[in-house]
XYZ file of C-alpha atoms in Angstrom:
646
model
C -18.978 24.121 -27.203
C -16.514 21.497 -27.157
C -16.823 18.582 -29.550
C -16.765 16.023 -26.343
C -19.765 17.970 -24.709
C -21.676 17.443 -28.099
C -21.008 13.853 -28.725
C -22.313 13.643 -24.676
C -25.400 15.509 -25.726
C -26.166 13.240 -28.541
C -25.357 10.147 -26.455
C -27.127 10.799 -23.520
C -30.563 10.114 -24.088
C -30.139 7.063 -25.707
C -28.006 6.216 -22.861
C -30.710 7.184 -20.589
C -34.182 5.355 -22.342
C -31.622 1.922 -22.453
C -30.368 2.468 -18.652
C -34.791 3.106 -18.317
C -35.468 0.086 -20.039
C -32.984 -2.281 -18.676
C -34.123 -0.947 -14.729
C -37.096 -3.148 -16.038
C -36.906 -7.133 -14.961
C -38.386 -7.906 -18.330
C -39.980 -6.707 -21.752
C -43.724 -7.589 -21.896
C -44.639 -10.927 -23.790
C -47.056 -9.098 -25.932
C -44.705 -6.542 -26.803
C -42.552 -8.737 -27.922
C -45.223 -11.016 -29.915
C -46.112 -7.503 -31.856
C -42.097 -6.902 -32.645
C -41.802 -10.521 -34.168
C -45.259 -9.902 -36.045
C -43.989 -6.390 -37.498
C -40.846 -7.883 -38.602
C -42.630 -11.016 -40.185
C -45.004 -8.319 -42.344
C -42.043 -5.885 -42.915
C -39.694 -8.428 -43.927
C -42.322 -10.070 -46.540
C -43.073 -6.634 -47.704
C -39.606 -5.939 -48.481
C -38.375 -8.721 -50.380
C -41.762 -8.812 -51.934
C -41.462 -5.417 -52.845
C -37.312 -6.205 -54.092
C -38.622 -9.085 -56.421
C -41.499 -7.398 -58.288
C -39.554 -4.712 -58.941
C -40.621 -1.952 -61.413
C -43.525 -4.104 -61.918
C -44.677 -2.900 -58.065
C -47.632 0.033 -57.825
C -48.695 1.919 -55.065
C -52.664 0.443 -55.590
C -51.342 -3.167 -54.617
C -50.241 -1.462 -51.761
C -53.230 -2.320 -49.082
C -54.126 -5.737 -50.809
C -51.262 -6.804 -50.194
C -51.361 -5.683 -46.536
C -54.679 -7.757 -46.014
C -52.873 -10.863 -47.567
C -49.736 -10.489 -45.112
C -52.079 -10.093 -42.237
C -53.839 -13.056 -43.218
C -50.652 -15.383 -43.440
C -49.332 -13.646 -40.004
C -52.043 -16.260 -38.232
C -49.769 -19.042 -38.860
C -46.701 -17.683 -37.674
C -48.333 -16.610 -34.680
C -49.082 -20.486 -34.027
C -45.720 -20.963 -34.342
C -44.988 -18.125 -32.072
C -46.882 -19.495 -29.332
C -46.155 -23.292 -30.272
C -42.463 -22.605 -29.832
C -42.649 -19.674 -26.946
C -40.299 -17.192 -28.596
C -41.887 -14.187 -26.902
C -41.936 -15.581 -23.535
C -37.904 -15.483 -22.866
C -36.140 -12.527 -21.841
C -34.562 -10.589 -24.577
C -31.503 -9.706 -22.995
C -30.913 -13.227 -21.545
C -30.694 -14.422 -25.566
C -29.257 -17.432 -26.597
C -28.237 -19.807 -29.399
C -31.200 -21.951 -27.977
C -33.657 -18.847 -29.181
C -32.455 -18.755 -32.542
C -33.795 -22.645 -33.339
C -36.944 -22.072 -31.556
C -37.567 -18.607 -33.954
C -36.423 -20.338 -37.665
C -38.608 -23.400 -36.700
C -41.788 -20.777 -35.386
C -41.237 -19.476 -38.887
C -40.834 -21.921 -40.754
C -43.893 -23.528 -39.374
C -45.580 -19.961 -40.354
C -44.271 -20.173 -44.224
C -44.639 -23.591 -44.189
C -48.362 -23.721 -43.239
C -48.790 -20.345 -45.883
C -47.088 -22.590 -48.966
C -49.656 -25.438 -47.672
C -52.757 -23.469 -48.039
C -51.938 -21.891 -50.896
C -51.150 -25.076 -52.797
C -54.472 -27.085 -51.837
C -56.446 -24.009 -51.418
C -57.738 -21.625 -53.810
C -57.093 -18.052 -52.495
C -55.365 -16.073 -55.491
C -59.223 -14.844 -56.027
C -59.220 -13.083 -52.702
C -55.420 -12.452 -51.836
C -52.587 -11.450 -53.489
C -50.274 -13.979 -54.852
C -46.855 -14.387 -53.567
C -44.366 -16.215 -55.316
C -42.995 -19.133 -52.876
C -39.335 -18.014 -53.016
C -40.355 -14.753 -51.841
C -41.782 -16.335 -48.689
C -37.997 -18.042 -48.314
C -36.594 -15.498 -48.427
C -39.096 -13.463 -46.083
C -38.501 -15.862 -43.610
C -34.475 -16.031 -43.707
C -35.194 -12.114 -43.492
C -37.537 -12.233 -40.719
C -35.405 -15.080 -38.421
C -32.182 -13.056 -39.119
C -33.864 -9.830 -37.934
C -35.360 -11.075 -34.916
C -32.448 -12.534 -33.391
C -30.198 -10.194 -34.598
C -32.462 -7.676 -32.366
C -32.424 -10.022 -29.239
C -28.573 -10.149 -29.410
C -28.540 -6.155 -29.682
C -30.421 -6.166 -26.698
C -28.301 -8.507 -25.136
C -24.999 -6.634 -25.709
C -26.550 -3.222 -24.714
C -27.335 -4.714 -21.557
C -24.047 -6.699 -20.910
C -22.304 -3.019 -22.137
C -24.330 -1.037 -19.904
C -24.380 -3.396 -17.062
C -20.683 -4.435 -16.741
C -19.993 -0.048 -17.347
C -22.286 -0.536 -13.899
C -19.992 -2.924 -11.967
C -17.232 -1.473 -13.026
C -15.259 1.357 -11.258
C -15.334 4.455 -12.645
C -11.718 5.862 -12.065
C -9.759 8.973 -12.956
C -6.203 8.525 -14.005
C -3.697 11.202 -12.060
C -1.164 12.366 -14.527
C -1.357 12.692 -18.934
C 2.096 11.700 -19.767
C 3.897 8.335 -20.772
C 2.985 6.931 -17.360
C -0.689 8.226 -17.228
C -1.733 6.860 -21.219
C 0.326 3.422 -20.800
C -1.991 3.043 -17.044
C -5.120 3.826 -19.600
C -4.362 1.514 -22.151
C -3.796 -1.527 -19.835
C -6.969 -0.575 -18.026
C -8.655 -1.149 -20.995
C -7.322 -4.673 -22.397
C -7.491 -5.841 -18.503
C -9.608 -9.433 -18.838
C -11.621 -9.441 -16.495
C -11.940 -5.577 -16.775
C -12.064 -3.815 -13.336
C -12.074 0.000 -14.299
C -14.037 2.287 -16.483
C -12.002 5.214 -17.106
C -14.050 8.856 -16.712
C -11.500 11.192 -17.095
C -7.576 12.490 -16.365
C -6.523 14.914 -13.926
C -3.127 16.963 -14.795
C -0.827 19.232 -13.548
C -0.011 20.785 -16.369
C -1.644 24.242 -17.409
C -2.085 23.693 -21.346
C -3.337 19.917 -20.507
C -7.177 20.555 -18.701
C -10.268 20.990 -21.328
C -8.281 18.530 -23.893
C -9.783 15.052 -24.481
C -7.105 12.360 -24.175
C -7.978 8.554 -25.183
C -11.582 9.769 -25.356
C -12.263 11.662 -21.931
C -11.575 14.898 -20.795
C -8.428 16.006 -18.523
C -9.439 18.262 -15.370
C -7.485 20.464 -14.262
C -5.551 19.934 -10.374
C -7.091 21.887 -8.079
C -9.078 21.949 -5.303
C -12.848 20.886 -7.132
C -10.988 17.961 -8.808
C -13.065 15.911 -6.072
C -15.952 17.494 -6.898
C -15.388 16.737 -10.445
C -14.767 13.151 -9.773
C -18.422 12.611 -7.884
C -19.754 14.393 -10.473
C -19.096 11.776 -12.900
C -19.526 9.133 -10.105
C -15.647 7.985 -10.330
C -14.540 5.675 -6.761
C -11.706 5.198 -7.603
C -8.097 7.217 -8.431
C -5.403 5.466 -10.417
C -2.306 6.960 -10.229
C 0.378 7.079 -13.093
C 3.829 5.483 -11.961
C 5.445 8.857 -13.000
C 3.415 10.795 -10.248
C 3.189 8.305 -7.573
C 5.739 9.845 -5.154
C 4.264 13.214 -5.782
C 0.873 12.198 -4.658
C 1.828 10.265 -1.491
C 4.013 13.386 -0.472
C 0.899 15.518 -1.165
C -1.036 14.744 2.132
C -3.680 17.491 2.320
C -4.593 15.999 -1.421
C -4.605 12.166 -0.359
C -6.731 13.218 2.736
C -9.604 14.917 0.651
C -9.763 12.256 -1.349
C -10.036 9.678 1.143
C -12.310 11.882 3.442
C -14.648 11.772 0.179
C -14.458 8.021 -0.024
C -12.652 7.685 -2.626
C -9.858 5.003 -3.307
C -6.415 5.403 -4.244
C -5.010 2.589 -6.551
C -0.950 2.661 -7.409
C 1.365 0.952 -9.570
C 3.481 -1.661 -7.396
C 7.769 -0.698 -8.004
C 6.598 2.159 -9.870
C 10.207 3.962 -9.594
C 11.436 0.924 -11.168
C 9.406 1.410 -14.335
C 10.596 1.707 -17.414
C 8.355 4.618 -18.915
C 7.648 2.063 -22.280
C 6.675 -1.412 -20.968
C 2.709 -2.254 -20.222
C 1.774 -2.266 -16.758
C -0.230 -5.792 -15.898
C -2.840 -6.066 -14.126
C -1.410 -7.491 -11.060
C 0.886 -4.284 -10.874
C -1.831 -2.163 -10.156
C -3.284 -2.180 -6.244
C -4.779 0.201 -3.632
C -2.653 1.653 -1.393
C -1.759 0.671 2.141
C -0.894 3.233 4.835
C 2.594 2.255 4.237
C 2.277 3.759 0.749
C 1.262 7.063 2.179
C 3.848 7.668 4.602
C 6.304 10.250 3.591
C 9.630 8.869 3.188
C 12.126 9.563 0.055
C 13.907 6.806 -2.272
C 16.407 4.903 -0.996
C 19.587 3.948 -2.879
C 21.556 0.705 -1.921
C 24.876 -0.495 -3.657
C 23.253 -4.071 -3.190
C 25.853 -5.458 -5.921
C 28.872 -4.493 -3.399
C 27.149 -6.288 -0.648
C 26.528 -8.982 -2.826
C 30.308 -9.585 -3.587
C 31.347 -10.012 0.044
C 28.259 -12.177 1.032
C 28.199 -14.427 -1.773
C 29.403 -17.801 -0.858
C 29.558 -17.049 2.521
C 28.994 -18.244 5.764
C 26.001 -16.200 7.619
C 24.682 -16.832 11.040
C 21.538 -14.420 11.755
C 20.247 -14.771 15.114
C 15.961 -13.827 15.927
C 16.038 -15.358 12.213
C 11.883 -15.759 12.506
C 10.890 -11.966 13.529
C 9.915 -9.068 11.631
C 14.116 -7.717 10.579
C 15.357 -11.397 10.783
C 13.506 -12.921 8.810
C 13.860 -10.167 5.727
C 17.440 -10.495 6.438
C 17.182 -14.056 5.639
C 15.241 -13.450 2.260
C 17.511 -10.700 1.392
C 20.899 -12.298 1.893
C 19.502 -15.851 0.742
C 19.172 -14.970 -2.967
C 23.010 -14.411 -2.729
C 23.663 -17.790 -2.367
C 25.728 -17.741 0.474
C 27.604 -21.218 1.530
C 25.868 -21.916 4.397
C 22.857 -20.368 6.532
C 22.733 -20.873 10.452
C 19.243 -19.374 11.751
C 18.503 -18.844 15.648
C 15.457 -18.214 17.061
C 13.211 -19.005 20.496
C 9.994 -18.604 18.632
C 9.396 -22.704 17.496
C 6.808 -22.039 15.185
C 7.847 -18.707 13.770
C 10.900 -20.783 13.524
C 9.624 -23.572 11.237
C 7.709 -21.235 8.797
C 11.067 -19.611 7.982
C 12.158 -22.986 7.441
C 9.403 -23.955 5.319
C 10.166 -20.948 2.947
C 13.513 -21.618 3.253
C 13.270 -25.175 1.717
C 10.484 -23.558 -0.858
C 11.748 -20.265 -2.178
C 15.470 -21.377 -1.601
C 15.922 -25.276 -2.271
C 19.587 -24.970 -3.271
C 20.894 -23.151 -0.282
C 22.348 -25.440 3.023
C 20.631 -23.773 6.023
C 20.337 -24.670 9.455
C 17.627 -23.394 11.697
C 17.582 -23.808 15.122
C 15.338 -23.316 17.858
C 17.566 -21.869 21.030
C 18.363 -18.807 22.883
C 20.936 -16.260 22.089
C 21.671 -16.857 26.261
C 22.365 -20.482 26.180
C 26.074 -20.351 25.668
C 26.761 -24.431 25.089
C 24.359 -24.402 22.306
C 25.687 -21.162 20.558
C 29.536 -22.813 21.280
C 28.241 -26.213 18.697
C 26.957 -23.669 16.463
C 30.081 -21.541 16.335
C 32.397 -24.492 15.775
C 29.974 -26.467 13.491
C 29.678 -23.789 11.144
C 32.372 -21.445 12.033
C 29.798 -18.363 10.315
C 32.020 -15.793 8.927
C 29.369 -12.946 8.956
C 27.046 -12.679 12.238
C 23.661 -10.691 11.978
C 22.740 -10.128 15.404
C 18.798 -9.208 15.071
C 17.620 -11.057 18.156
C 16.140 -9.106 20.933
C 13.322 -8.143 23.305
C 11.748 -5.330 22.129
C 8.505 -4.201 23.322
C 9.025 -1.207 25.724
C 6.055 -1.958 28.346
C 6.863 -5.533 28.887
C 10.829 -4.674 29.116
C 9.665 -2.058 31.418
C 7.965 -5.073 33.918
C 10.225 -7.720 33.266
C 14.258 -5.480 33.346
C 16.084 -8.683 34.299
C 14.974 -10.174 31.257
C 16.100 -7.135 29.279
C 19.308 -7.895 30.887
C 19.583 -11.681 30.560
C 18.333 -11.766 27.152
C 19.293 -8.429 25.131
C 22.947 -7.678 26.984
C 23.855 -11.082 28.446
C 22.959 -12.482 24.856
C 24.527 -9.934 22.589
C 27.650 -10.458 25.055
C 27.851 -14.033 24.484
C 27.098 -14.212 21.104
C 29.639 -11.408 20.327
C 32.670 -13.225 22.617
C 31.753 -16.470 20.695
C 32.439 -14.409 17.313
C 35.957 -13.518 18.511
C 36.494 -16.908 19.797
C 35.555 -18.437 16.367
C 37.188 -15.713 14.126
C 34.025 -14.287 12.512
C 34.876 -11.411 10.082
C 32.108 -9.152 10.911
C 29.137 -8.605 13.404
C 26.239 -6.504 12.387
C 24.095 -5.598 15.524
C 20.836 -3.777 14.901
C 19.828 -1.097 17.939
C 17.374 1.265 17.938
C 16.418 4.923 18.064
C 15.110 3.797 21.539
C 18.771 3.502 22.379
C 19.321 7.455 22.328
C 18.483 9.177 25.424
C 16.710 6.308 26.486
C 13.851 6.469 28.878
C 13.145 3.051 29.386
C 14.167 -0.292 29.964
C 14.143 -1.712 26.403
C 15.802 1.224 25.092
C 18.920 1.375 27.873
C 19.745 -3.065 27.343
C 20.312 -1.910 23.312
C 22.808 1.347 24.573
C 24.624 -1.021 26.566
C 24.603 -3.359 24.039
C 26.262 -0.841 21.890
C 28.515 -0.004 24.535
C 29.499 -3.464 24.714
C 30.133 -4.089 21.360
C 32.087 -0.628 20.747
C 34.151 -1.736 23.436
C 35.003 -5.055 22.301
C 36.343 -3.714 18.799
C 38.549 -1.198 20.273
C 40.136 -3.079 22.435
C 40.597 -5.542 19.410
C 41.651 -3.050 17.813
C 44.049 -2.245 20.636
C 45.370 -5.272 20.626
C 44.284 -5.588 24.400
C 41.715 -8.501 23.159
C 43.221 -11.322 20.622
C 40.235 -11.534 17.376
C 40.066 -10.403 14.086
C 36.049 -9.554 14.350
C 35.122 -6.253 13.151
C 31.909 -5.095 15.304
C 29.285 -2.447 13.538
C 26.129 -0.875 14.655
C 22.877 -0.219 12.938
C 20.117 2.168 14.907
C 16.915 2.995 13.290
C 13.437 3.491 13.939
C 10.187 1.891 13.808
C 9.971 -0.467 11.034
C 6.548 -0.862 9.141
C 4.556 -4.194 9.884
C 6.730 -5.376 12.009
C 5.312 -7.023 15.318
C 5.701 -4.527 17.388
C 4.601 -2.001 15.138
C 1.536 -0.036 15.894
C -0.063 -0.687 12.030
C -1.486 -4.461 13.021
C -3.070 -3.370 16.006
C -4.739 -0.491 14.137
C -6.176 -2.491 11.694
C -7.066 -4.861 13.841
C -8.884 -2.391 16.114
C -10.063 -0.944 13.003
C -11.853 -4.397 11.651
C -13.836 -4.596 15.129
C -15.273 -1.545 14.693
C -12.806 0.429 17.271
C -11.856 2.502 18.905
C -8.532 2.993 17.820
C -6.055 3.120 20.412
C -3.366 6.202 20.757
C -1.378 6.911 23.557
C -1.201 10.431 23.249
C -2.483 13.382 20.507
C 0.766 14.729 20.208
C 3.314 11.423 20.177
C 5.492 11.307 17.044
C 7.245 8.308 15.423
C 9.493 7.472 12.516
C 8.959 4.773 9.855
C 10.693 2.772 7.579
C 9.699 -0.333 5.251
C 11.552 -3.663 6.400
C 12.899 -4.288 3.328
C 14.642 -0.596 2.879
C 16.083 -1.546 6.268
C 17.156 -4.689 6.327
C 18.905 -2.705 2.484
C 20.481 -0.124 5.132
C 21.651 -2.767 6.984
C 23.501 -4.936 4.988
C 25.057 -1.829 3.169
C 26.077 -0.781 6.878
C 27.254 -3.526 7.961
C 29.156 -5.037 5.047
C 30.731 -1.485 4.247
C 31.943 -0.594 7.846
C 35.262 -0.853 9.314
C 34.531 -1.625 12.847
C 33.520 -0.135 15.983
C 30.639 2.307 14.137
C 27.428 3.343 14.836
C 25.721 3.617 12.152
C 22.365 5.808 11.670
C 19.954 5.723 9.106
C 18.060 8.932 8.050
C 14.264 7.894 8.974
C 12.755 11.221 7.200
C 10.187 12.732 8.419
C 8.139 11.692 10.975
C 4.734 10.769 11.598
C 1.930 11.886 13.949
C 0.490 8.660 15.023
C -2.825 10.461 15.437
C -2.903 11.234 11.870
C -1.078 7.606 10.782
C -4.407 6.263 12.504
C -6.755 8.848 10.961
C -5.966 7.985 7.417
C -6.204 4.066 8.483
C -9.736 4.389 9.537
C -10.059 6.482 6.345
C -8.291 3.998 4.016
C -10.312 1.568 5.494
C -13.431 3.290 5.119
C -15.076 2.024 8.225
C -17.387 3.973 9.872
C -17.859 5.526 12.887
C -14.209 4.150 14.439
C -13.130 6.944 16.878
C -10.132 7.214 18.301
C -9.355 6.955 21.471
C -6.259 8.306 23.603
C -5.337 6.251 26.730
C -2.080 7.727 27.899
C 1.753 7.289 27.725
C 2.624 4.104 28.590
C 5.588 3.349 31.166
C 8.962 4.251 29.827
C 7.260 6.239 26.450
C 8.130 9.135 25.360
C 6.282 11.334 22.759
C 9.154 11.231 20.304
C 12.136 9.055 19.509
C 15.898 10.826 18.368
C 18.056 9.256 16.720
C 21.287 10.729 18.323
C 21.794 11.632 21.211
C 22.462 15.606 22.248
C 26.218 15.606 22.503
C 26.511 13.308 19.578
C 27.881 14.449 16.025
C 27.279 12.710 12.883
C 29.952 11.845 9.792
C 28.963 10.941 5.874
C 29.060 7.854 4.748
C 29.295 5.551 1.503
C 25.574 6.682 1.344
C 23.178 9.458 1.964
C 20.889 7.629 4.004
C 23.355 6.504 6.420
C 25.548 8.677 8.613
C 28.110 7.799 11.093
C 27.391 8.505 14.941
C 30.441 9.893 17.074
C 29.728 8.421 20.638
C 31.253 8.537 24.040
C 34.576 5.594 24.058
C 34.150 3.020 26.807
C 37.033 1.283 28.262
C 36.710 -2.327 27.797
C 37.916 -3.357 31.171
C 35.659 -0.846 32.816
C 32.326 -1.871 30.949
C 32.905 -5.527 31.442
C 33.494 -5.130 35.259
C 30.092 -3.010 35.137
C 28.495 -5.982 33.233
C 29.440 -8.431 35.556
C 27.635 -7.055 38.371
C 24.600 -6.105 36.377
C 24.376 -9.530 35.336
C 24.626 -10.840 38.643
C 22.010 -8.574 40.052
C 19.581 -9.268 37.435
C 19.642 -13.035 38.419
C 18.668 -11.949 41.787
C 15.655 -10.661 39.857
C 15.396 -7.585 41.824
C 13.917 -4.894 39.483
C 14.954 -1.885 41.261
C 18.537 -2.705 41.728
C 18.750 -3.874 38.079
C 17.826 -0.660 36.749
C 19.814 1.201 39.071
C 22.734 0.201 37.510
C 21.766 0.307 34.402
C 21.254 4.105 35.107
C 25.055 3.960 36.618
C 26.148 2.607 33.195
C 23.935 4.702 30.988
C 23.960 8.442 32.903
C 21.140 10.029 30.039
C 19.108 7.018 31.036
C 15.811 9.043 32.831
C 12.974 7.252 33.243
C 9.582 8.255 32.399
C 6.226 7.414 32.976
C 7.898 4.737 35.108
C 7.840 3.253 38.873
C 12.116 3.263 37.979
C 11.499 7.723 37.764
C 12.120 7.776 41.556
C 15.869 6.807 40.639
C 16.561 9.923 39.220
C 16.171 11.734 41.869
């Protein structure tokens, strides 16, 4: 038998009378009168005993016992006088430890007393009166010491109660360094039950005083067994668990939480890990995506010190953009948005996290040309981060000549006053929506692009007089943003449901804001002009299963999920490029280079023209008609605007 399965043996039943015992909201008062009187008679026995010496026989035995019975009376005065049997034990206090040296003192005191002015040597057995001093430092020592055992058992075994019980995933470096800061956490929140490993030579060892389990598929059973909640997961096997999803969903569908290390492929594999490192993971954690790698110290270089206008500065893109290029120190900030109050929150953290930098922020439209023409020659912003836009596909899908006006007629405008003003570079972020697109929202940003591509070759041409160097960024759906599906579901989630899906089948791809808002500063910075740039998304998601494991993470009850149907202009998966499109490497992995159908400038700003005028008509049929003339692969679906493809 293994030495672990002994010691827990041995230690069980103890474990199990103090767990019995403690269940109880109190020890009886009489129970614990007898205790004190045992430990008076003992303790006056023994010392008694200790200072007589050889000179002790067994026949003085039972005299003696009669005489100690006899001088218990008056400590049990004191007992009652004082009330040191009616507290509970394992509520103990300094407060108890006065009341039980003055009980007994009261009790030897009263003994001495009635021994001096009373002659009783005839009928009891004479005790010397240091031997009742030192009896009753005996006795008082004892009895507390015993309350304050009690005490600590029950703090022990209580807090062991409230505490989780967690397995640790992973023995290495990463797995022993998560144990040992577990365990010098103040307050503590875990109580570690065991390790589970990969490793074949690893399972039936103890490590740090538990047994490792083998990785398989009873390791959940093994976990309830031993009542663990919780899994903590080392920083060297994070990515390896969130990739594993049939392993994340049995744990969840058995209740049980998964806690990570926060930037755990930035540790070091020797430092501690705090306490504030370690949290339970958020769907975002468990969506499959690899590492991404971003030469931020290049972008740095040509950002630092400079001048940076970032228009729809308060959404979910612009305002990481902002954070991001802020801690850069760039010369001066100019910030555009229409949203006032998302607007002064991003100038509240600007003046907090980023006192030292000059910003601007400004409350305008990207359409309103006289206020963008103060801006430009104010500032005279050397980089332009275009980010503004609307983006949600069933209101673009009601409202097209606002998806004109706003997302084309804007980007125009803003990217004319760039050349006008001589800004170096002009980062635009699109969207996957823009490829193929089958609705409004996603044919404005493909004519956007258009527009833009346009613009830099006929710069480039010479046709157009400008310096400005115009790049593309198209991704996906970006996690937590506000159009993103995530708030809704937990929202949904925290009334008790249902959860909304569109469809069982519709797939979607994710990324963190942060890794692209990276991409897009490393795109934009690094590129030479007129490219579309597109950012490997991964894999993709079900959104069935993305709200499955939200419900689960959650663990809510009960929340079904409901399907309600494609909404106009959706489409039960996004692309990234479009069918006749080819891609080209780049400075990085992640990003490739789309090669896209040239425009001719003249051409596409004739074609503008009239679409802008139509759309101020604010006739929604014509609009999108000609957006469909501009964009051919534009087709419509789930939409009143199908019956132009026809």
């Amino acid at each position: 038998m293994h030495p672990h399965y002994k010691l827990t043996l041995m230690v069980n039943p103890f474990k199990r009378l103090a767990q019995w015992y403690f269940t109880k909201s109190a020890m009886p008062y009489w129970m614990v009168l007898i205790f004190d009187c045992c430990v008076v008679v003992a303790s006056t026995l023994i010392v008694y005993i200790l200072d007589m010496g050889v000179t002790y026989t067994a026949h003085r035995f039972w005299p003696l016992m009669v005489t100690l019975l006899v001088y218990l009376i008056p400590y049990i005065v004191g007992f009652r006088i004082f009330h040191t049997y009616s507290g509970v034990m394992r509520y103990s206090s300094f407060n108890d430890l006065y009341r039980l040296a003055a009980a007994n003192f009261l009790g030897i005191a009263t003994v001495e007393f009635v021994r001096l002015y009373l002659t009783t040597d005839k009928w009891l057995e004479p005790i010397k009166w240091h031997t009742l001093l030192f009896a009753w430092l005996l006795a008082t020592s004892v009895m507390f010491g015993a309350r304050i055992l009690i005490k600590y058992l029950f703090d022990l075994l209580n807090e062991e109660r409230a505490l989780r019980r967690v397995f640790i995933y992973g023995t290495k470096s990463g797995g022993q360094a998560l144990a040992k800061s577990i365990r010098v956490q103040q307050p503590q929140r875990f109580h570690l039950r065991g390790f589970i490993s990969d490793s074949r030579d690893m399972p039936g060892h103890t490590l740090q005083g538990v047994v490792v389990y083998k990785n398989d598929e009873h390791v959940v059973d093994v976990m309830k067994k031993h009542g663990a909640t919780t899994l903590l997961v080392s920083p060297l096997k994070s990515a390896r668990l969130m990739s594993n999803t049939e392993m994340t969903e049995r744990l969840l569908d058995a209740g049980i939480s998964i806690y990570t290390v926060q930037q755990a492929q930035e540790w070091d594999g020797k430092s501690d890990i705090s306490a504030a490192q370690i949290h339970e993971v958020q769907i975002e954690d468990l969506l499959p995506r690899d590492e991404i790698q971003v030469d931020l110290e290049a972008v740095e270089q040509l950002l630092r010190g400079r001048r940076i206008l970032i228009t729809g500065s308060a959404g979910s893109i612009g305002s990481e953009l902002v954070r991001q290029i802020a801690q850069w120190e760039p010369s001066q900030l100019v910030l555009i948005d229409q949203a006032e109050t998302p607007q002064h929150d991003i100038r509240l953290m600007m003046a907090r996290d980023f006192p030292g930098i000059p910003f601007e922020a400004v409350v305008t439209s990207i359409t309103h040309r006289q206020s963008l023409e103060r801006l430009f020659a104010q500032y005279k912003p050397e980089y332009v981060f275009h980010a503004a836009a609307y983006k949600h596909v069933p209101m673009m899908e009601d409202n097209p000549t606002e998806a004109v006006q706003n997302n084309i007629e804007g980007t125009r405008i803003l990217a004319d006053m760039s050349v006008k003003y001589g800004v170096k570079k002009f980062v635009m972020i699109s969207t996957d929506k823009a490829v193929n697109p089958t609705n409004v929202m996603g044919c404005s940003k493909r004519i956007c692009e258009i527009y833009v591509q346009a613009l830099d070759s006929a710069i480039k041409a010479g046709t157009i007089v400008g310096q400005t160097q115009f790049v593309t960024t198209r991704f996906g759906n970006v996690l937590g943003s506000n159009g993103s599906v995530i708030p809704l579901f937990r929202e949904q989630i925290r009334k008790g449901g249902p959860v909304t899906v569109t469809h069982p089948d519709i797939i979607r791809f994710f990324m963190l804001i942060p890794e692209a808002c990276k991409l897009v500063l490393e795109a934009g910075t690094m590129g030479k002009g007129g490219e579309i740039f597109v950012f490997d998304m991964g894999k993709p998601v079900r959104i069935a299963d993305l709200a499955r494991r939200m419900i689960l993470l959650s663990g809510a009850k009960d929340v079904e999920i409901k399907f309600t149907g494609l909404r106009d202009g959706e489409k039960l998966y996004e692309e990234v490029l479009n069918d006749q499109e080819r891609t080209k490497p780049t400075f990085n992995a992640k990003i490739k280079i789309a090669q896209v159908r040239q425009y001719d400038y003249d051409d596409v700003v004739r074609q503008l023209d009239e679409l802008a005028r139509v759309s101020e008509q604010y006739d929604n049929m014509e609009t999108v008609r000609l957006m469909k003339q501009i964009v051919p692969e534009y087709k419509s679906q789930n939409s009143v605007y199908t019956s132009l493809d026809k």
